[in-house]
mmCIF file of C-alpha atoms and ligand atoms in Angstrom:
data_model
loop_
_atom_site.group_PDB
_atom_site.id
_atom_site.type_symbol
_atom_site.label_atom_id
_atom_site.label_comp_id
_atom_site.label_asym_id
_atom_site.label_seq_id
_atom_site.Cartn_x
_atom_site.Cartn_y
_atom_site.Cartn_z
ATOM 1 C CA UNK A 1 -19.920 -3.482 6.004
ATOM 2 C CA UNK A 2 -17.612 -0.992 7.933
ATOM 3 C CA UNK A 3 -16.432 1.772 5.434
ATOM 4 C CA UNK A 4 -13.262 2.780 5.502
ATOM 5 C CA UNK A 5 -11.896 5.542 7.823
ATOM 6 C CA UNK A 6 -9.423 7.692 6.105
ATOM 7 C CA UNK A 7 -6.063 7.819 7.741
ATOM 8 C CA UNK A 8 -4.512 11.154 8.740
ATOM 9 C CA UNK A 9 -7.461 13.040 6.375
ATOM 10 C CA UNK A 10 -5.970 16.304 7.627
ATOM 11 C CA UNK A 11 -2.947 15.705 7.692
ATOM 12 C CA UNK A 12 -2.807 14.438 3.818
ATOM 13 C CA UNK A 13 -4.805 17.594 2.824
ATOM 14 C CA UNK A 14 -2.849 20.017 4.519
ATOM 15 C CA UNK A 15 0.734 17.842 3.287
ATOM 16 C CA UNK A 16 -1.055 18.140 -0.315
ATOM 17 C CA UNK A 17 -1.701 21.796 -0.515
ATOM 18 C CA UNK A 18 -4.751 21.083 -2.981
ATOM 19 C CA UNK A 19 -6.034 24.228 -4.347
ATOM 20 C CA UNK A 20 -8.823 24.881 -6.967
ATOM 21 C CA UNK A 21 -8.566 23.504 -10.604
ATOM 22 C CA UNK A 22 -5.655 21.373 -9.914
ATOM 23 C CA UNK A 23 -5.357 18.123 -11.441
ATOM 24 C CA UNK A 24 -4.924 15.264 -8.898
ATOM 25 C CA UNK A 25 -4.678 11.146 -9.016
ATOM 26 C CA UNK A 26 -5.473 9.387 -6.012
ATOM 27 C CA UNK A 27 -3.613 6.026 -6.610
ATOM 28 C CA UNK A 28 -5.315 4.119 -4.023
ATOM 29 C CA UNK A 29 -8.536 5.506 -3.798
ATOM 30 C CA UNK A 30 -10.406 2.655 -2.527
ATOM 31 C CA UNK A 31 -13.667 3.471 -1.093
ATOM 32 C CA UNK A 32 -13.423 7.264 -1.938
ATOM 33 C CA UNK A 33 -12.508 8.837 1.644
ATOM 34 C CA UNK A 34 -9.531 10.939 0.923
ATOM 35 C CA UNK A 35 -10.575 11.299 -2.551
ATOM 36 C CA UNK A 36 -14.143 13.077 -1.365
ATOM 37 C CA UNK A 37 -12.036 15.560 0.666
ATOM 38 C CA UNK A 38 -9.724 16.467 -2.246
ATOM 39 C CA UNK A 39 -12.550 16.926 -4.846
ATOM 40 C CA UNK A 40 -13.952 19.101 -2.597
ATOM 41 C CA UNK A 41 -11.179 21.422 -2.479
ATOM 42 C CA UNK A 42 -10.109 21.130 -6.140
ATOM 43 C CA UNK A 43 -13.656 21.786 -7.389
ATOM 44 C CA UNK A 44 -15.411 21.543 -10.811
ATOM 45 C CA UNK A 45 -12.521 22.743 -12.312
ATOM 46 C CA UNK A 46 -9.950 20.427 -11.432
ATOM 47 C CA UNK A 47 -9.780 16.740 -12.452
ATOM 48 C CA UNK A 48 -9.716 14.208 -9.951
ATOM 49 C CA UNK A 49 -8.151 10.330 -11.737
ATOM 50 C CA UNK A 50 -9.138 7.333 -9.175
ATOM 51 C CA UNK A 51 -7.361 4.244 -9.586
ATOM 52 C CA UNK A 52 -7.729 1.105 -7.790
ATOM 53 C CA UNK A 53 -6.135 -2.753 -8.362
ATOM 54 C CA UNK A 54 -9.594 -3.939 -6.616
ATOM 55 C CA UNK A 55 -12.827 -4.058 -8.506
ATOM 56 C CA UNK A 56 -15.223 -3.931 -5.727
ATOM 57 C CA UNK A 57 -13.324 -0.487 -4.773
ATOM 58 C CA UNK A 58 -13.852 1.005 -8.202
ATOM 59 C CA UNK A 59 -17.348 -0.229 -8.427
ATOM 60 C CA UNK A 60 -18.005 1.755 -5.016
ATOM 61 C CA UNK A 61 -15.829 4.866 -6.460
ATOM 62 C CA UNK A 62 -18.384 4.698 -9.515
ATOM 63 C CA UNK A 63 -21.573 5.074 -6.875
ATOM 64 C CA UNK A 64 -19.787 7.408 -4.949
ATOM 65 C CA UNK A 65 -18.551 9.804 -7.190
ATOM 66 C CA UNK A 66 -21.310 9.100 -10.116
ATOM 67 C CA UNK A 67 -22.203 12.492 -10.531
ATOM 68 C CA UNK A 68 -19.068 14.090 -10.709
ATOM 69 C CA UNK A 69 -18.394 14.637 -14.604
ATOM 70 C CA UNK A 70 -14.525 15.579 -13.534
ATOM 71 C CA UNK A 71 -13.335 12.267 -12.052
ATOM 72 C CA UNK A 72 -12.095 9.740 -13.993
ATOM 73 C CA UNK A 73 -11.345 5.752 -12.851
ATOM 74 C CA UNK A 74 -8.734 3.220 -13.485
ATOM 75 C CA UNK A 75 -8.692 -0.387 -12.795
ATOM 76 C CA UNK A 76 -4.945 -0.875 -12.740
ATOM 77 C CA UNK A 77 -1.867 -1.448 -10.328
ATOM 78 C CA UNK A 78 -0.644 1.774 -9.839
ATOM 79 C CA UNK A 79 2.980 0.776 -11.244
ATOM 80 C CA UNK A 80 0.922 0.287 -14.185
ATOM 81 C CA UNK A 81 -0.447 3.774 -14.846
ATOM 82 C CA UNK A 82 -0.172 5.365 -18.363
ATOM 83 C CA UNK A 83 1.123 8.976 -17.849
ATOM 84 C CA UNK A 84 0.737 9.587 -21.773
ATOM 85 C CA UNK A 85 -2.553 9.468 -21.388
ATOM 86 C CA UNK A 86 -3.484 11.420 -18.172
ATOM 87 C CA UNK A 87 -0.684 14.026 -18.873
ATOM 88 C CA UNK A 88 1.226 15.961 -16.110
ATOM 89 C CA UNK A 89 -0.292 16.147 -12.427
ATOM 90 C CA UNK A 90 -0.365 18.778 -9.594
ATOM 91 C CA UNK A 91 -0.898 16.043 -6.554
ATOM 92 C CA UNK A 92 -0.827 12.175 -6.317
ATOM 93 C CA UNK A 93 -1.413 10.416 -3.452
ATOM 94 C CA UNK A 94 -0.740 6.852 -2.275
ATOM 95 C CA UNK A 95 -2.237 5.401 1.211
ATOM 96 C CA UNK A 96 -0.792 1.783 1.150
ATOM 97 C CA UNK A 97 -1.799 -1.625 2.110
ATOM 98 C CA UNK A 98 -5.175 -2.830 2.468
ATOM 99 C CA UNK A 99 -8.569 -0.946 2.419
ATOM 100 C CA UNK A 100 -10.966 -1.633 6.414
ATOM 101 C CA UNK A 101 -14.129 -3.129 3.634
ATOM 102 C CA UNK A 102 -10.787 -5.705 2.124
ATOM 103 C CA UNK A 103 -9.924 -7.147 5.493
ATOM 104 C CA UNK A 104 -13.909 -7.311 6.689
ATOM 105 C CA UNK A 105 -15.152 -9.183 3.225
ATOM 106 C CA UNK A 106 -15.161 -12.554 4.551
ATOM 107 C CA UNK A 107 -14.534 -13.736 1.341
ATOM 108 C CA UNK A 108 -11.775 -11.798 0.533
ATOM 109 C CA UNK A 109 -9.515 -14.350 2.509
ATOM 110 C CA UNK A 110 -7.158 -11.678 4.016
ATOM 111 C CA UNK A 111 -8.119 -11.799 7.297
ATOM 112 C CA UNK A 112 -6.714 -14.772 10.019
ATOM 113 C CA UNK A 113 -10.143 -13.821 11.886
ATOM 114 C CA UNK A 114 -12.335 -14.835 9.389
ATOM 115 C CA UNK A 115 -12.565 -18.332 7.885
ATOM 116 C CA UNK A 116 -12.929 -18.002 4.402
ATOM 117 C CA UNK A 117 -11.093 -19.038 1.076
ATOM 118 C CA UNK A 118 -6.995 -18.535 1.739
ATOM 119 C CA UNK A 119 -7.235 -15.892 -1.563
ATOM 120 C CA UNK A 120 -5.911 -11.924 -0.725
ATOM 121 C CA UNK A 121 -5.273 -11.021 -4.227
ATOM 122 C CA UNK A 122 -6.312 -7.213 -4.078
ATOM 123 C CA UNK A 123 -6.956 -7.559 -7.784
ATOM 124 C CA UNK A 124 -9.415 -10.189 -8.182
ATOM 125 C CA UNK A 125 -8.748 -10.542 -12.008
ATOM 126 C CA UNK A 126 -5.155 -12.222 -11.036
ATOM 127 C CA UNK A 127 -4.019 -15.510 -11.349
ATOM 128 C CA UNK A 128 -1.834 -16.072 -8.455
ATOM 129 C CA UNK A 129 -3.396 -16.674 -4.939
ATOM 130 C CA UNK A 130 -2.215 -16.969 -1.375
ATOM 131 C CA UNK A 131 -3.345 -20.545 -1.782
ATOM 132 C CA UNK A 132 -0.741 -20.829 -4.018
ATOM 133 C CA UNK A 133 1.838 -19.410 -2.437
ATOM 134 C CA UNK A 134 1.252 -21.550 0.637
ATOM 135 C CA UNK A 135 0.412 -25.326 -1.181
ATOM 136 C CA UNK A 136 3.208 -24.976 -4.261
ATOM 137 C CA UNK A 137 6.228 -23.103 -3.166
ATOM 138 C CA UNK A 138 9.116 -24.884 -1.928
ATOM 139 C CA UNK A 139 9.903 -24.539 2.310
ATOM 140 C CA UNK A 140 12.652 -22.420 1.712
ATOM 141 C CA UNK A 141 10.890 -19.566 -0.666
ATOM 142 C CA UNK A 142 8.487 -19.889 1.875
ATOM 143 C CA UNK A 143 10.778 -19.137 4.941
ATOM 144 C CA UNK A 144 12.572 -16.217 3.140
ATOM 145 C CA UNK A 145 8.876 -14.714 2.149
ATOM 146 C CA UNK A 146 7.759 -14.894 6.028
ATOM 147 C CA UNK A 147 11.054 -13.726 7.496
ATOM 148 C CA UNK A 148 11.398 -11.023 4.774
ATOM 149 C CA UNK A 149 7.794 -9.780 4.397
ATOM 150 C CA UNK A 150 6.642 -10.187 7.560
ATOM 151 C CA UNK A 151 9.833 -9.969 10.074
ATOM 152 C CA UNK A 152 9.065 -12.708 10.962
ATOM 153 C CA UNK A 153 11.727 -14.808 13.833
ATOM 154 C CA UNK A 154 10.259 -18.215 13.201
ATOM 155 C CA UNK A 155 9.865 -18.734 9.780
ATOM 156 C CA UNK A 156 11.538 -21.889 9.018
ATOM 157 C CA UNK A 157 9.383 -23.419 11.519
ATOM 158 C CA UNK A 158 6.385 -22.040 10.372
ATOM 159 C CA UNK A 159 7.390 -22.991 7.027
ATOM 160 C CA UNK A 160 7.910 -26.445 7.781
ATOM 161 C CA UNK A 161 5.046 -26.737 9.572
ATOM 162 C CA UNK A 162 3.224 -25.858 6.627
ATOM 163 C CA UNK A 163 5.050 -28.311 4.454
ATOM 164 C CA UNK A 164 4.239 -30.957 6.684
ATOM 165 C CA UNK A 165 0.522 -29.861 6.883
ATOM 166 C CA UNK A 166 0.058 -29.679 2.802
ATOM 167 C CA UNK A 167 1.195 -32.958 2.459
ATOM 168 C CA UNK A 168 -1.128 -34.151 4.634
ATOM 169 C CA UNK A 169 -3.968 -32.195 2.762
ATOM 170 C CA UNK A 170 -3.845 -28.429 1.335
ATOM 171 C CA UNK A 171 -4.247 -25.635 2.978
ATOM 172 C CA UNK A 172 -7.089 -23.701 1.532
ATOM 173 C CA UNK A 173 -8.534 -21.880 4.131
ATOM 174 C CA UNK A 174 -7.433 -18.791 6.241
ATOM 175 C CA UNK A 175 -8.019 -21.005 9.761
ATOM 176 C CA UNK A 176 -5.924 -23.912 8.741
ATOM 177 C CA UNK A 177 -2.916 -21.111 8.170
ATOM 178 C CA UNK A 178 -3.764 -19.745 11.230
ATOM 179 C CA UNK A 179 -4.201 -22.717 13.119
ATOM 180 C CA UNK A 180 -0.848 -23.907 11.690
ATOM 181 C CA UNK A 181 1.356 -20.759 12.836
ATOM 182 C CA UNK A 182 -0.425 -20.488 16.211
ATOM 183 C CA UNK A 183 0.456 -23.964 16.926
ATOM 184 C CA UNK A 184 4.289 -23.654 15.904
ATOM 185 C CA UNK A 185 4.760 -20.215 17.832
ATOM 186 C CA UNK A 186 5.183 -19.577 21.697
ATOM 187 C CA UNK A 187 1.882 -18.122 23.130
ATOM 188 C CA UNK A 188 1.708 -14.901 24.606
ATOM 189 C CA UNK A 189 2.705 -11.091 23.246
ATOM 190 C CA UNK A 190 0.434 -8.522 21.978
ATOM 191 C CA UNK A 191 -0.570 -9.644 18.567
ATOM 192 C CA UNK A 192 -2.256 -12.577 17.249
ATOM 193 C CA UNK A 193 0.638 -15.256 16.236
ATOM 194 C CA UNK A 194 -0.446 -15.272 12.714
ATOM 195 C CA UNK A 195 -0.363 -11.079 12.260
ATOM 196 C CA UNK A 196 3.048 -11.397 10.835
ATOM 197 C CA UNK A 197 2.548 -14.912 8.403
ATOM 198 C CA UNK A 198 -0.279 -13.616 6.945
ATOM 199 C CA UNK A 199 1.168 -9.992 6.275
ATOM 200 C CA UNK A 200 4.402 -11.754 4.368
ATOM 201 C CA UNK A 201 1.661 -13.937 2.437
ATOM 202 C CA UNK A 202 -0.223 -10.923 0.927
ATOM 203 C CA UNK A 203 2.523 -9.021 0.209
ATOM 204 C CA UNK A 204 4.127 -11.594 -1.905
ATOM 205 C CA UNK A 205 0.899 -12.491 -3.827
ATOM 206 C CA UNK A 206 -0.005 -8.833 -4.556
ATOM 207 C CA UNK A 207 4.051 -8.000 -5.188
ATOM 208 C CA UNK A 208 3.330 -5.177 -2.930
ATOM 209 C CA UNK A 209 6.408 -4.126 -2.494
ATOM 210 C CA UNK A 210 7.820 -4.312 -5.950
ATOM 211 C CA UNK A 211 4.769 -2.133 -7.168
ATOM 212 C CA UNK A 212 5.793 0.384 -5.035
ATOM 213 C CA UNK A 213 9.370 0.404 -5.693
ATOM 214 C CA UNK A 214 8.554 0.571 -10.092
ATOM 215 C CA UNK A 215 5.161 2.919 -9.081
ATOM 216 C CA UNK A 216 7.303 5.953 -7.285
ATOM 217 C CA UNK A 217 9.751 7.373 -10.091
ATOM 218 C CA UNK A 218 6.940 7.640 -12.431
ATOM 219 C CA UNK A 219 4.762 9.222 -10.342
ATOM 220 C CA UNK A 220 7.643 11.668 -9.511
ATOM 221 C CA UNK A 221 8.414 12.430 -13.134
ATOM 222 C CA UNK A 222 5.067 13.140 -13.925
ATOM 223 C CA UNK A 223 3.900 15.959 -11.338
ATOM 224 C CA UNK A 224 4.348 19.792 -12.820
ATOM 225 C CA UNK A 225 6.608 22.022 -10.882
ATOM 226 C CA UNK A 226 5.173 22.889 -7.198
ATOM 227 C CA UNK A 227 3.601 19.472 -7.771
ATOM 228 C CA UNK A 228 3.638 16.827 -4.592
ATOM 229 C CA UNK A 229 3.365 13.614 -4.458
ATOM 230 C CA UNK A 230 2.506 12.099 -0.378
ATOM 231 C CA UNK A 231 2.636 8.713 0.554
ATOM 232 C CA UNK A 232 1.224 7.082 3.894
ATOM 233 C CA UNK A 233 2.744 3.316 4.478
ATOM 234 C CA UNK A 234 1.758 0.879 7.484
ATOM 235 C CA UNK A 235 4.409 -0.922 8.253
ATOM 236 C CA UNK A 236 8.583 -0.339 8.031
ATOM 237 C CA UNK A 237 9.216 -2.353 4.997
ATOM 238 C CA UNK A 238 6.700 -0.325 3.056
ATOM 239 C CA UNK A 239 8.022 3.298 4.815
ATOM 240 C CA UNK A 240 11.733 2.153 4.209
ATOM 241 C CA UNK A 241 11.291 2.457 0.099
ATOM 242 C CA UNK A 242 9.844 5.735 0.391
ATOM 243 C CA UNK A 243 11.955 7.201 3.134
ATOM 244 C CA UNK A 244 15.105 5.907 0.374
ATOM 245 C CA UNK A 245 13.613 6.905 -2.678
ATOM 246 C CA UNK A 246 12.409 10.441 -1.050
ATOM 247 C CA UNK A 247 16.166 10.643 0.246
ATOM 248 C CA UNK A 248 17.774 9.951 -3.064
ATOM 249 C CA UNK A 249 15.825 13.035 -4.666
ATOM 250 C CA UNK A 250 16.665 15.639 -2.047
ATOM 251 C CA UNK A 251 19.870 14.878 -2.109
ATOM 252 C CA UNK A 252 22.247 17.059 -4.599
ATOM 253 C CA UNK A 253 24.883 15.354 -6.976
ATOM 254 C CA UNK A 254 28.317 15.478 -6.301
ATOM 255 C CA UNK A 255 30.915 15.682 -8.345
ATOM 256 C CA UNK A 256 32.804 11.798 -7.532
ATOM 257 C CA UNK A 257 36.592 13.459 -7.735
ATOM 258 C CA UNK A 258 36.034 17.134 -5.734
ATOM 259 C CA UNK A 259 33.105 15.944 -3.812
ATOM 260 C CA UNK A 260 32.039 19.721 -5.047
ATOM 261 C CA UNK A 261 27.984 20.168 -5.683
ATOM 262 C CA UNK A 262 27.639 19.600 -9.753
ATOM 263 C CA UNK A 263 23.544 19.818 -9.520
ATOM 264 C CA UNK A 264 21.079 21.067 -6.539
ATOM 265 C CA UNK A 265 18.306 18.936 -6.066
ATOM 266 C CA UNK A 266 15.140 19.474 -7.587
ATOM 267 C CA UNK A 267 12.566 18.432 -4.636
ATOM 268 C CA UNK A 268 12.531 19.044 -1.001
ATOM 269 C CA UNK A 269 11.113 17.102 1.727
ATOM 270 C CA UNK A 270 7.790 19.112 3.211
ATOM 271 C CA UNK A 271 8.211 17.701 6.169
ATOM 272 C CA UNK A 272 11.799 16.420 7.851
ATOM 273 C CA UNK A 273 10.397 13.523 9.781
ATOM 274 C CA UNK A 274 6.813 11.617 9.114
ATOM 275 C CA UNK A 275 3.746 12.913 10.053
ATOM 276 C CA UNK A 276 2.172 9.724 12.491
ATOM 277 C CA UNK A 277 -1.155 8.171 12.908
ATOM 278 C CA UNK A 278 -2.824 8.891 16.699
ATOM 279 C CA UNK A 279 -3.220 6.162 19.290
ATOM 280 C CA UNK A 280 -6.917 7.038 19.340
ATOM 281 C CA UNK A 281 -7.792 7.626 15.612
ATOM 282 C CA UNK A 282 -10.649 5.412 14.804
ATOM 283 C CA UNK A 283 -9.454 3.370 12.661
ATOM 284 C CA UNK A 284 -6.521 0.793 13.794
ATOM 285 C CA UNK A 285 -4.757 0.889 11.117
ATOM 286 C CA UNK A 286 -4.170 4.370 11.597
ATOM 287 C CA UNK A 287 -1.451 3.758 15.031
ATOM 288 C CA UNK A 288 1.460 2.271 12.718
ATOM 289 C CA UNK A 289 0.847 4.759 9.529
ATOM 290 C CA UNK A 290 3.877 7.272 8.586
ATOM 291 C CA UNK A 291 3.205 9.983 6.014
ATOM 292 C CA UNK A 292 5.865 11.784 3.752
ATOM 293 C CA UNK A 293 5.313 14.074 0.976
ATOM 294 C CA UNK A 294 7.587 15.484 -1.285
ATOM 295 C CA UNK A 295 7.588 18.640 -3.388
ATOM 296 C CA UNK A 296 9.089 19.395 -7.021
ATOM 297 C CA UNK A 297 10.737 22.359 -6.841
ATOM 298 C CA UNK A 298 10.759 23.028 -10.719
HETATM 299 C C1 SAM B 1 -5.559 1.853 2.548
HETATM 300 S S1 SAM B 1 -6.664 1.624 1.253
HETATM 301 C C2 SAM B 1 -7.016 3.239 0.677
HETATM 302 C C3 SAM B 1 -8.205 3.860 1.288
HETATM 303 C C4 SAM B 1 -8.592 5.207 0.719
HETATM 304 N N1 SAM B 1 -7.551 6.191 0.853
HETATM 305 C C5 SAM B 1 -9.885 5.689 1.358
HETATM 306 O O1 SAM B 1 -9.870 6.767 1.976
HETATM 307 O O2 SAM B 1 -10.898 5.008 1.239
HETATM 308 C C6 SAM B 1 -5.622 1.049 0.008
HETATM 309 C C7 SAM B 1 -6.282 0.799 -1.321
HETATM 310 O O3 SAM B 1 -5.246 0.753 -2.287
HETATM 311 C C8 SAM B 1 -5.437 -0.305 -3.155
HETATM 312 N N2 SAM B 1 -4.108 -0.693 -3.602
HETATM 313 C C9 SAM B 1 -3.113 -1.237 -2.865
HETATM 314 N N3 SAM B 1 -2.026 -1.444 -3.626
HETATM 315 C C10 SAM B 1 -2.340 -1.007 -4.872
HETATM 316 C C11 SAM B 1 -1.629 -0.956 -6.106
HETATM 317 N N4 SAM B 1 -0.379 -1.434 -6.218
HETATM 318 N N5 SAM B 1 -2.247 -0.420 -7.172
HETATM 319 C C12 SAM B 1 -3.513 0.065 -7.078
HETATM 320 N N6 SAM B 1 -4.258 0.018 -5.945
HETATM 321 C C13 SAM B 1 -3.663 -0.515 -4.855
HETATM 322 C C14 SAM B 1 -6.156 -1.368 -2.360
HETATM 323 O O4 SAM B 1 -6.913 -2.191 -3.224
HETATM 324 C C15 SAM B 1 -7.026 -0.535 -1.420
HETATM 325 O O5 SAM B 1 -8.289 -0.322 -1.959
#
């Protein structure tokens, strides 16, 4: 199995500005590689809290890290996270999407170049499937999840091509889906036809974006002062949330009659525009990512 590169390593140390005993969560740890950097820098004395929505990640974290008495793991969708129990933070960080080891488990079901089960839940221990998603929801929620989710021009033909498909015989298996959008869609163009179909279908069955939206103002409220929290995202639907939500706290309140300033803000941006992924970083992913960090001033 290919491990996972991490994305802009340097980049998210240097945005983090880790320094000895500080307390850290890595929301998205997933096989450990930005997490092994910061425990390095943070040392014995800090505490480093791992959390994952994927098992097989936090079964890996456990090998990984095993002998490290100060980190800690959590099984849980970040939007989940109990604060009262892990207290206030100096750092969190969030690297989005899906994990190199998710997309190359054949069984995982998440990629359209492996045939395997139609399943991408990140967190095995859901219910809801893609398989579900495709066979049981109507043609329309089904359009407005491709266009939406995945930007997606064609998606009422896509969509009714799959309607007309599942009533034929479901579609449980990545290649059907794939088959399906590649023979609805006009050959040609950079990507593989079904890039943007199957992006919109594992975003809706892990809510991706929804987590994300409800998993950002807690993390916010619970760093210390100086504390940062940096985020790297993969694709514009992901970056648009933080870019807003980042916005929204750097900017000061105004009082709605005199337009006068009534508060300053209490973060600031560390960087005005996102730090980008390289063209010839080794992993792929890495040419869409944006990072952003922001800092609380008190
Ligand atoms: C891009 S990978 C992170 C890779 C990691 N930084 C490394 O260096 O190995 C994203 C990870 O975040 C996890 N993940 C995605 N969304 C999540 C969420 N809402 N809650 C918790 N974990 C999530 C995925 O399961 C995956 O393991």
């Amino acid at each position: 199995m290919k491990l996972h590169q991490p994305v802009l390593l340097e980049e998210t140390i240097s945005s983090l500005n880790l320094k000895s005993g500080e307390i850290v969560i890595d929301m998205t740890a997933g096989y450990g590689g930005h997490s092994a950097e910061i425990l390095k820098i943070i040392g014995e004395s800090g505490r480093l809290i791992l959390v994952d929505r994927d098992n097989n990640a936090i079964r890996e974290l456990r090998k990984k890290f095993g002998n490290y008495a100060n980190v800690e793991y959590i099984h849980s969708n970040f939007a989940d996270i109990d604060y009262g129990k892990i207290g206030r933070v100096d750092k969190i960080l969030m690297d989005l999407g899906v994990s190199s080891p998710q997309l190359d488990e054949s069984d995982r079901g998440f990629s359209f170049n492996k045939d395997a089960k139609l399943d991408m839940r990140m967190d095995q221990s859901q219910n809801l499937t893609a398989k579900d998603i495709v066979n049981e929801y109507t043609e329309d929620n089904l359009a407005n999840i491709i266009y939406r989710y995945g930007e997606e021009k064609r998606s009422r033909k896509i969509a009714s091509e799959i309607v007309k498909h599942r009533e034929e015989t479901p579609i449980t298996t990545t290649k059907q889906l794939a088959d399906i959008v590649e023979n609805c869609l006009p050959r040609g163009g950079k990507i593989h036809p079904a890039t943007r179909t199957f992006q919109a279908i594992r975003i809706a069955t892990n809510h991706e974006l929804e987590s994300i939206e409800l998993a950002l103002p807690d993390a916010i409220d619970s760093l210390k002062s100086r504390g940062r929290l940096t985020v790297i995202s993969f694709h514009s639907l992901e970056d648009r949330i933080v870019k807003r939500f980042f916005k929204s706290l750097v900017e000061a309140q105004k009082d709605l009659v005199t337009g006068r300033e009534i508060e300053s803000p209490n973060f600031r941006l560390i960087n005005k525009k996102p730090l980008k992924g390289s063209l010839i970083d080794d992993n792929p992913r890495a040419r869409s990512a944006k990072l952003r960090t922001i800092e609380k001033i008190n």
